[in-house]
mmCIF file of C-alpha atoms in Angstrom:
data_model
loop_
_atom_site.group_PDB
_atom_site.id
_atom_site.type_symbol
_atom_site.label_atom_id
_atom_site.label_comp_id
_atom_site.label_asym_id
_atom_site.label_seq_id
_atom_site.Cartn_x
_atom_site.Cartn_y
_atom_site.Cartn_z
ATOM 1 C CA UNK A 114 0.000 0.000 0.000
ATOM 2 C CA UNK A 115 1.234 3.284 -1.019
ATOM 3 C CA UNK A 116 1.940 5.893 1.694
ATOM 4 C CA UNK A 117 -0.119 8.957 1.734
ATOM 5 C CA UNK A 118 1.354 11.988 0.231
ATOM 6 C CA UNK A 119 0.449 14.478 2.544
ATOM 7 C CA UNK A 120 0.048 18.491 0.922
ATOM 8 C CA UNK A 121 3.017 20.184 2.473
ATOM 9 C CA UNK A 122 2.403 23.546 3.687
ATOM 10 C CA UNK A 123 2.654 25.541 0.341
ATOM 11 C CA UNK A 124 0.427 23.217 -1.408
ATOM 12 C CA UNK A 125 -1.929 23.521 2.016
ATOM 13 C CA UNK A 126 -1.817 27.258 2.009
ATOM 14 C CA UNK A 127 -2.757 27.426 -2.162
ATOM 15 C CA UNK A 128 -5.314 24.496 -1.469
ATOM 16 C CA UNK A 129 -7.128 25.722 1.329
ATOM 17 C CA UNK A 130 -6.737 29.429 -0.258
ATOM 18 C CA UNK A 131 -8.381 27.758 -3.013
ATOM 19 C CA UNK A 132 -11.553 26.413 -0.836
ATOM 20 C CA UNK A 133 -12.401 29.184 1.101
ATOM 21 C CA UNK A 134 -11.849 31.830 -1.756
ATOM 22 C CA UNK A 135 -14.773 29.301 -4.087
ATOM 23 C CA UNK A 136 -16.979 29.047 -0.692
ATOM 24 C CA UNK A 137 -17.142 32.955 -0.118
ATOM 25 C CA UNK A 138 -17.102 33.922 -4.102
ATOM 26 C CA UNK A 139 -19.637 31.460 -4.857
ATOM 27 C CA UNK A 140 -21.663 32.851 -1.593
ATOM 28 C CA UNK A 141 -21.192 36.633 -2.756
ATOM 29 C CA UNK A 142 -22.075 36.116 -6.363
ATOM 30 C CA UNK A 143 -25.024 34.126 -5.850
ATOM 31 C CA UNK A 144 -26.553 37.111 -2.592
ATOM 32 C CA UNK A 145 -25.882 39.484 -5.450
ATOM 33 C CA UNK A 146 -27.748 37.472 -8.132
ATOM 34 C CA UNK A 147 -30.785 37.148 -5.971
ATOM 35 C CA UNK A 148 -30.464 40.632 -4.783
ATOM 36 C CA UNK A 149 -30.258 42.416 -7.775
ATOM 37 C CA UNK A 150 -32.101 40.237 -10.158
ATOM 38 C CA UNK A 151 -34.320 37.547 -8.144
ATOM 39 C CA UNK A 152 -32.444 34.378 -9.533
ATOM 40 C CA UNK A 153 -30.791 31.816 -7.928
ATOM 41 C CA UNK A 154 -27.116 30.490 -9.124
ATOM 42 C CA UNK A 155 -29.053 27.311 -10.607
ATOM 43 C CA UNK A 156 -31.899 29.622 -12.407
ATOM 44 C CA UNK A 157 -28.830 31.671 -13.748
ATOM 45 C CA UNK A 158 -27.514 28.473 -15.027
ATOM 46 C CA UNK A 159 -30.698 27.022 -16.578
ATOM 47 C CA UNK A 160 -31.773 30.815 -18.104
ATOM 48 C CA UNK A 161 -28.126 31.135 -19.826
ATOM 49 C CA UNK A 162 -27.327 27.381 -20.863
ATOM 50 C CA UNK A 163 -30.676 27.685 -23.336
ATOM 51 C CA UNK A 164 -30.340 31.628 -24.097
ATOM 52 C CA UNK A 165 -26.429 30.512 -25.419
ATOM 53 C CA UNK A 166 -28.507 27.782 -27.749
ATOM 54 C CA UNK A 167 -29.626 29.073 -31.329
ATOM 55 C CA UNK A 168 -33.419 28.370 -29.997
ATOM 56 C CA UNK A 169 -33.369 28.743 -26.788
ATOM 57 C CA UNK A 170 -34.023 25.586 -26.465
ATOM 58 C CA UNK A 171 -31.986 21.827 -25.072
ATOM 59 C CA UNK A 172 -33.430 18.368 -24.372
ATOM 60 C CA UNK A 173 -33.736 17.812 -20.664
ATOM 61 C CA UNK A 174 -30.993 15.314 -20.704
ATOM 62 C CA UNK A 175 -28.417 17.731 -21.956
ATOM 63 C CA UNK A 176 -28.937 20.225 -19.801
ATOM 64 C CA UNK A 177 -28.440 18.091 -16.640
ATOM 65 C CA UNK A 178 -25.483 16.947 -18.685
ATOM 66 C CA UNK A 179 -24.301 20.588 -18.617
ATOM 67 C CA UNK A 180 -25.015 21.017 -15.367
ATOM 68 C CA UNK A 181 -23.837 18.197 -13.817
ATOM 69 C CA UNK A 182 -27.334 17.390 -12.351
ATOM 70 C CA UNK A 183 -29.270 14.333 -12.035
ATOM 71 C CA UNK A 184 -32.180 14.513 -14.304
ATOM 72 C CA UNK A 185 -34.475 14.291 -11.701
ATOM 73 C CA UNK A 186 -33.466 17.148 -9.829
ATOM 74 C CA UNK A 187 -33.324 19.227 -12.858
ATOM 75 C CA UNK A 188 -36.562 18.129 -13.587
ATOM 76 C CA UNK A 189 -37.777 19.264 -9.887
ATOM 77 C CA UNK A 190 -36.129 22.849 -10.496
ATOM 78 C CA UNK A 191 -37.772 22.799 -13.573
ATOM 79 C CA UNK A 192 -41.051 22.750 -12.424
ATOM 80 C CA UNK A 193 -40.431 25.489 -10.051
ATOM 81 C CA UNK A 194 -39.109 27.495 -13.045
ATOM 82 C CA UNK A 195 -42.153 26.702 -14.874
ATOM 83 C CA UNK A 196 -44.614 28.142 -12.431
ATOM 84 C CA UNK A 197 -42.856 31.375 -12.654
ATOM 85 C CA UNK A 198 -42.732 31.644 -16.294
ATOM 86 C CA UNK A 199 -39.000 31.349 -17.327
ATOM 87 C CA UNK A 200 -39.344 27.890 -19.223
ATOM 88 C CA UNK A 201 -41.562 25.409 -20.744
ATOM 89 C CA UNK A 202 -41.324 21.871 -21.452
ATOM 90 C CA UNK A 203 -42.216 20.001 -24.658
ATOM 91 C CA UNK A 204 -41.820 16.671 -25.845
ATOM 92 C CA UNK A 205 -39.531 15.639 -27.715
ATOM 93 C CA UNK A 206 -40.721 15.440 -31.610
ATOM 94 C CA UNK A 207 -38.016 11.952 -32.000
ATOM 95 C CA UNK A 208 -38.293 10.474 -28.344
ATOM 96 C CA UNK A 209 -41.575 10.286 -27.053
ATOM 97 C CA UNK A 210 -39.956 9.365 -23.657
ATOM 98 C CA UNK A 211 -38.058 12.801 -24.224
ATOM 99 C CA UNK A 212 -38.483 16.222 -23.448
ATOM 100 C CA UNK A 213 -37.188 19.497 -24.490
ATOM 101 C CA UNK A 214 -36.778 22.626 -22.273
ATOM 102 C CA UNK A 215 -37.184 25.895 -23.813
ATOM 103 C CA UNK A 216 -36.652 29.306 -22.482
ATOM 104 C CA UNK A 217 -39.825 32.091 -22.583
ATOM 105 C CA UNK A 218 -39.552 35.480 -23.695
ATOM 106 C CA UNK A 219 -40.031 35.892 -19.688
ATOM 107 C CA UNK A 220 -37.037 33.934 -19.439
ATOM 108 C CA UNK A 221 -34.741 35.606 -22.124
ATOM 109 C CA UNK A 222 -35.851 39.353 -20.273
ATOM 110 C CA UNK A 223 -34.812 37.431 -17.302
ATOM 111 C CA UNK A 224 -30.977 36.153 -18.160
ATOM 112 C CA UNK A 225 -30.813 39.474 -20.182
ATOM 113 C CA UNK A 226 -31.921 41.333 -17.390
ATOM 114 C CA UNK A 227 -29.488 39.580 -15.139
ATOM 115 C CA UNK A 228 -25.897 39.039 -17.265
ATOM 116 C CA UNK A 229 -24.607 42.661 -16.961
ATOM 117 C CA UNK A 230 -24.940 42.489 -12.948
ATOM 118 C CA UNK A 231 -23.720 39.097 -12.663
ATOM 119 C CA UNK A 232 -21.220 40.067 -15.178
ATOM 120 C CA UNK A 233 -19.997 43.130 -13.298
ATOM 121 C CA UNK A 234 -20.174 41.120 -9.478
ATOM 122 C CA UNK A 235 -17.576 38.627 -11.366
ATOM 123 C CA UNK A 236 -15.407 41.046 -12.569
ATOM 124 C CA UNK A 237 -15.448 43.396 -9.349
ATOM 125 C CA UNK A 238 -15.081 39.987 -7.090
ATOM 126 C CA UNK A 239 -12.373 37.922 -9.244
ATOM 127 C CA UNK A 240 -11.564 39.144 -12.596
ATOM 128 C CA UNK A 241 -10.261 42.907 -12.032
ATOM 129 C CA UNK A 242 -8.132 41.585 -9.197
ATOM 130 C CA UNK A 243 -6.034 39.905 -11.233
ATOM 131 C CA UNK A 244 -3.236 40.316 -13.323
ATOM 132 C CA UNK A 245 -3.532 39.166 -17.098
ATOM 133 C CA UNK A 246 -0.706 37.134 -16.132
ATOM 134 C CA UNK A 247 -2.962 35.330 -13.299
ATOM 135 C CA UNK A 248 -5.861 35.292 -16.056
ATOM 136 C CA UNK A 249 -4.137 33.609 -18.111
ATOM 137 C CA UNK A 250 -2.683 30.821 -15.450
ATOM 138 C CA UNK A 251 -6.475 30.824 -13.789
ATOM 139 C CA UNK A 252 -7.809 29.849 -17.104
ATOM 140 C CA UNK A 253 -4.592 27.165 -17.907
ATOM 141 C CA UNK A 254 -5.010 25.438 -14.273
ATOM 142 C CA UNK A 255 -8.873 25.378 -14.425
ATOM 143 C CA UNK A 256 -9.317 24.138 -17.645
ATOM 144 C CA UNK A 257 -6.368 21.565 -17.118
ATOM 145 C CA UNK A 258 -8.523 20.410 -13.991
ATOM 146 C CA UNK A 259 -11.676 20.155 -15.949
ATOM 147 C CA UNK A 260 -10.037 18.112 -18.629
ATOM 148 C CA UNK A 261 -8.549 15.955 -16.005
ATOM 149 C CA UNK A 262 -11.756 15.560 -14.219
ATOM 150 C CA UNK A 263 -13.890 15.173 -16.880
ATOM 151 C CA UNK A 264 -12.216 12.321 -18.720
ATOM 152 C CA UNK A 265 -12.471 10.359 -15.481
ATOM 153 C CA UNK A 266 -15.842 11.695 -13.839
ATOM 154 C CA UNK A 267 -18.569 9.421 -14.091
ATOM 155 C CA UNK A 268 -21.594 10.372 -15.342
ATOM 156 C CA UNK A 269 -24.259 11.411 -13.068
ATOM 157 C CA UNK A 270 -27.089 8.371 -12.823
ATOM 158 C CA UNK A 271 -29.990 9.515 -14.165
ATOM 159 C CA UNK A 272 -33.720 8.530 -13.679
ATOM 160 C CA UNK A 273 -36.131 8.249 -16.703
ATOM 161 C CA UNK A 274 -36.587 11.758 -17.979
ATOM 162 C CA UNK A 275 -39.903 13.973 -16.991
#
C-alpha cells in the first residue's frame, strides 16, 4: 500500500486558499444574483445554458449533462421554473420518452436582465483583481482540472426523464 502523500504547507496554504476563496465567491455572487435580479445560481444556469442555444431551447438530458445534475433534480427545479414563467417543457418530436426545455420570452428578459450584474459582481469579485498574467494561469489550471476531471468523472445516474 502506497503511503499517503500528505500536501506540504505551500500546497496547504494554495489548497485551502483555493476552498475558502470558491466558498465565499460562490456565496457573494449568488446574494448578489438574488439581490439584484431575483435568480438563484441554478436559475442563472438554466436561463443562460438555453439563451447561449440558437433556440433557446436543449433536451432535458443535456442540460443536466451541462449542469452536472441528475435529471431528476433538474426536472424538480424545472417545475419550479415553470410556475414562474422562465421555461416550458415540450416533448420531444423523436423520443416520445423525451423532453425538451425551452426558455420564454419571460425567461430571455430574465438572463438578459441579469448578465450585466452578474457580469460586473464577477469582474469586481475575481476578474479585475487579477493580473492578465494570473488570467491567463487561472484559465490554464482550471481548464487543465476540468479536462482531467472530466475524462475520469462518471456520469451522473440519471432517472427516466420527466
Amino acid at each position: 500500500m502506497e503511503a499517503t502523500r500528505w500536501l506540504d504547507e505551500r500546497e496547504d496554504r494554495a489548497w485551502r486558499g483555493y476552498r475558502r476563496m470558491r466558498r465565499l465567491l460562490d456565496l457573494e455572487l449568488a446574494r448578489e444574483l438574488t439581490q439584484d435580479a431575483g435568480l438563484s445560481e441554478a436559475d442563472y444556469d438554466v436561463l443562460s445554458d438555453l439563451s447561449e442555444t440558437p433556440h433557446g431551447r436543449l433536451r432535458l438530458r443535456e442540460l443536466a449533462d451541462l449542469m452536472l445534475w441528475s435529471r431528476s433534480r433538474l426536472s424538480h427545479h424545472l417545475t419550479r421554473m415553470q410556475q414562474r414563467g422562465l421555461v416550458t417543457r415540450e416533448e420531444c418530436a423523436d423520443d416520445a420518452r423525451g423532453s425538451v426545455v425551452a426558455l420564454t420570452p419571460a425567461g430571455r428578459l430574465a438572463i438578459e436582465s441579469a448578465a450585466p450584474g452578474h457580469v460586473a459582481a464577477v469582474r469586481r469579485h475575481l476578474i479585475d483583481l487579477l493580473t492578465p498574467a494570473e488570467i491567463d494561469a487561472l484559465g490554464a489550471l482550471t481548464h487543465r482540472v476540468v479536462d482531467h476531471l472530466g475524462a475520469r468523472a462518471p456520469r451522473p445516474r440519471h432517472a427516466p426523464e420527466a
